[in-house]
Amino acid sequence: MQPKMIDKNKYVIERTGDMKVPAYIYINDELLSKMNDEPLRQLMNVASLPGIVKAAYAMPDIHLGYGFPIGGVAAFDYDEGIVSPGGVGYDINCGVSLIKTNISYNDAKSRIKDLIDEIFKNVPAGIDLKSSFRVNKNDMTDILSDGIKWAVSKGYGTERDIESTEENGSMNSNPDKVSEKAISRGINEVGSLGGGNHFLEIQKVDRIFDERTARYFGIEKDNIMIMVHTGSRGLGHQVATDYLMELNEKSDIKVKDRQLISAYTKSGIGESYIMAMNSAANFGFVNRQIILYKIRRAFESVFKKDFESLGLDLVYSLAHNMAKIEEHNIDNKRLKLIVHRKGATRAFPAGYSTGKFKNTGHPVLIPGDMGTASYVLTGNKNNMEMSFGSSCHGAGRALSRKKANDAFNPDDVLKNLGNHGIYVRAASSKVITEEAPGSYKDIDEVIKIVSELGMSNIISRHVPLGVMKG
């Protein structure tokens, strides 16, 4: 299983055993040396699944996940391959929204605490907290069907928000494939942050690498930005649970790991899962959109100006955990595939994107931990061949949550962040230690790898000022 270095920042595990394709790991020597074997074994198991094409890939933020490693990418032939709920994960459309402002750091620095406190009052954070934002069952049907088009029709967003969201915030779906239990879990969670690694962060633009693209995205040095990381909450978790349970009873596909239990894409259960997954994705887009609506109201309250004059526009909202139907060139043939990105970000370059990003490529939003930088990237054309147009999704965990709780003290973590000028509001002390900066890989190193490989272009770097954790 020892990966073989084939180039700088690029390793391969050649086909062995049941592997149908090789597995590539985009990582440097130092990060690889700190990994144990389990995420690599998971990647080999992915490479053994039916219908996989070309290779299984891992990004530099790779770590242990459910079935697929987090940071894993794999594509399957749509006609003969599979869809794997484990290749999407329980947090369907766990993703990131980035909001720009025209507020300078100098004008905002004395108000960061007020902003975080105001948002904390209005955006529920924590695993069990419910949202004060009320929707009914008819709303839920529309949310699962239409995504953020529903939110905009109700006055919770703008047409600009739609065009600045992946898939325009609305994927082809069928709410009938979502269980009543899943809907009941989601109905009180619209506009809520959740727990774990989900966060809301006020940032300052620290550095611009590509002036022209940054300007087009509305990113200006020393201005305030807001980043939100959350997904489909309990609804998405229940969708994954429902279909994994059904597949465990019905699937006859042989897998190396039961967490990789799968369905053929064109089977009845495979098609139903895709429709349910897309419904959950639409819910995730709406969840982040309602949080954006609440952020706009909080800024209006603190600055006593409307959000339009403050420049609070959505740069982009994207998904991390998804299986998406796409066409890619494989051996000079155009094939219809279902591309799984588990803790990985779509990174289509200019010319492969549509709408407002056709000349730049979609923004690729990469958060760090709560004490370090986050980045905006765009994809490079050769990345379509390297990883089906994908990139990393964050720093990636270096310590498990249990090890992080053993290693860090919440008071020490907060004191250290405060010494660096970072104000933190958290739903519990436990999340402070679980998400302590030392529990993650070095985000600058991760970004350096995808940049040196030519996978992505660096557009801007942002540093945290205020953090809200669930």
XYZ file of C-alpha atoms in Angstrom, residues 204-378:
175
model
C -10.348 40.729 6.557
C -8.889 40.451 3.069
C -5.230 40.028 3.929
C -3.659 39.604 0.498
C -4.619 39.743 -3.177
C -2.783 37.443 -5.592
C -4.851 38.058 -8.742
C -6.052 41.679 -8.827
C -8.217 41.374 -11.918
C -10.149 38.295 -10.819
C -10.443 39.507 -7.227
C -11.899 42.800 -8.441
C -14.420 40.920 -10.586
C -15.458 38.850 -7.549
C -15.800 42.063 -5.509
C -12.844 41.263 -3.238
C -10.717 44.256 -2.195
C -7.734 44.317 0.137
C -8.463 45.190 3.796
C -12.225 44.967 3.270
C -14.494 42.868 5.466
C -15.784 39.500 4.241
C -18.100 36.951 5.859
C -17.706 33.194 5.390
C -20.361 30.638 6.335
C -19.759 26.876 6.500
C -22.805 24.643 6.996
C -25.014 22.233 5.075
C -28.315 20.380 5.054
C -28.304 19.698 8.802
C -30.522 16.891 10.169
C -32.478 16.565 6.938
C -29.398 15.605 4.931
C -28.195 13.303 7.691
C -31.523 11.484 7.681
C -31.531 11.142 3.873
C -28.123 9.450 4.081
C -29.269 7.244 6.976
C -32.469 6.184 5.190
C -30.741 5.113 1.990
C -27.771 3.461 3.693
C -30.194 1.359 5.751
C -32.170 0.396 2.650
C -29.031 -0.441 0.703
C -27.702 -2.561 3.551
C -30.844 -4.673 3.199
C -31.120 -4.766 -0.587
C -27.790 -4.122 -2.340
C -25.978 -7.075 -3.857
C -22.920 -5.050 -4.894
C -19.807 -6.496 -3.282
C -17.723 -3.868 -1.500
C -14.516 -3.987 0.546
C -16.097 -1.861 3.273
C -19.792 -1.915 4.242
C -19.632 1.869 4.576
C -19.254 1.910 0.778
C -22.552 0.107 0.184
C -23.794 1.410 -3.169
C -26.499 1.234 -5.806
C -26.183 1.092 -9.553
C -26.925 4.597 -10.783
C -29.687 3.515 -13.140
C -31.390 1.213 -10.641
C -34.602 2.292 -8.938
C -32.959 2.885 -5.566
C -29.978 4.600 -7.206
C -32.235 7.050 -9.027
C -34.283 7.625 -5.864
C -31.171 8.367 -3.807
C -29.943 10.909 -6.367
C -33.294 12.701 -6.289
C -33.325 12.675 -2.469
C -29.691 13.817 -2.307
C -30.453 16.704 -4.664
C -33.476 17.618 -2.539
C -31.217 17.758 0.519
C -28.733 19.829 -1.479
C -31.490 22.327 -2.267
C -32.260 22.490 1.445
C -28.567 23.169 2.131
C -28.508 26.030 -0.383
C -31.586 27.533 1.274
C -30.134 27.081 4.761
C -27.068 29.133 3.839
C -29.245 31.674 2.007
C -31.394 32.301 5.077
C -28.235 32.708 7.157
C -27.065 35.256 4.565
C -30.407 37.059 4.991
C -29.859 37.160 8.771
C -26.255 38.392 8.329
C -27.529 41.254 6.193
C -30.036 42.197 8.890
C -27.302 42.074 11.575
C -24.998 44.377 9.598
C -27.895 46.762 9.012
C -28.585 46.817 12.746
C -24.969 47.497 13.737
C -24.073 49.969 10.970
C -27.522 51.609 10.657
C -27.406 51.343 6.866
C -29.136 49.044 4.386
C -27.212 45.992 3.177
C -27.094 47.252 -0.413
C -25.195 50.409 0.563
C -22.879 48.272 2.734
C -22.140 46.121 -0.318
C -23.188 42.792 1.226
C -23.251 40.701 -1.933
C -22.780 36.974 -2.249
C -19.475 36.141 -3.943
C -20.388 32.458 -4.231
C -22.099 29.589 -2.411
C -20.818 26.102 -3.173
C -21.228 22.461 -2.169
C -18.568 20.100 -0.843
C -20.342 16.785 -0.318
C -22.148 15.858 -3.526
C -22.376 13.341 -6.351
C -23.025 15.258 -9.554
C -23.840 14.165 -13.087
C -21.204 15.693 -15.382
C -19.567 15.030 -18.739
C -15.786 14.611 -18.949
C -13.258 13.523 -21.556
C -11.860 10.061 -20.811
C -9.405 8.590 -23.335
C -10.602 11.086 -25.956
C -14.229 10.124 -25.418
C -16.917 12.330 -23.907
C -18.546 10.301 -21.138
C -21.492 10.930 -18.846
C -20.273 10.359 -15.306
C -21.456 10.722 -11.750
C -18.623 12.505 -9.953
C -18.420 12.058 -6.183
C -16.673 14.822 -4.253
C -16.475 13.955 -0.567
C -14.911 16.894 1.253
C -13.718 18.237 -2.086
C -14.700 21.306 -4.097
C -15.700 21.584 -7.733
C -13.053 23.723 -9.439
C -14.108 24.264 -13.041
C -11.922 26.776 -14.900
C -12.835 29.520 -17.344
C -14.510 28.083 -20.400
C -16.054 25.214 -18.433
C -18.277 27.452 -16.356
C -21.446 29.244 -17.360
C -23.189 32.480 -16.443
C -21.270 35.250 -14.698
C -18.217 33.034 -14.115
C -17.677 31.788 -17.665
C -14.565 33.971 -18.137
C -13.046 33.392 -14.699
C -14.149 29.957 -13.557
C -16.225 29.507 -10.440
C -14.748 30.756 -7.172
C -13.283 27.932 -5.098
C -13.746 28.735 -1.388
C -11.274 27.071 0.997
C -11.672 27.733 4.729
C -8.862 27.196 7.200
C -9.341 26.691 10.935
C -10.595 29.427 13.252
C -7.112 30.762 13.898
C -5.713 30.759 10.365
C -6.398 32.039 6.881
C -9.013 31.090 4.312
C -8.528 31.322 0.551
C -10.366 32.008 -2.675
C -9.088 30.073 -5.701
C -10.166 29.314 -9.247
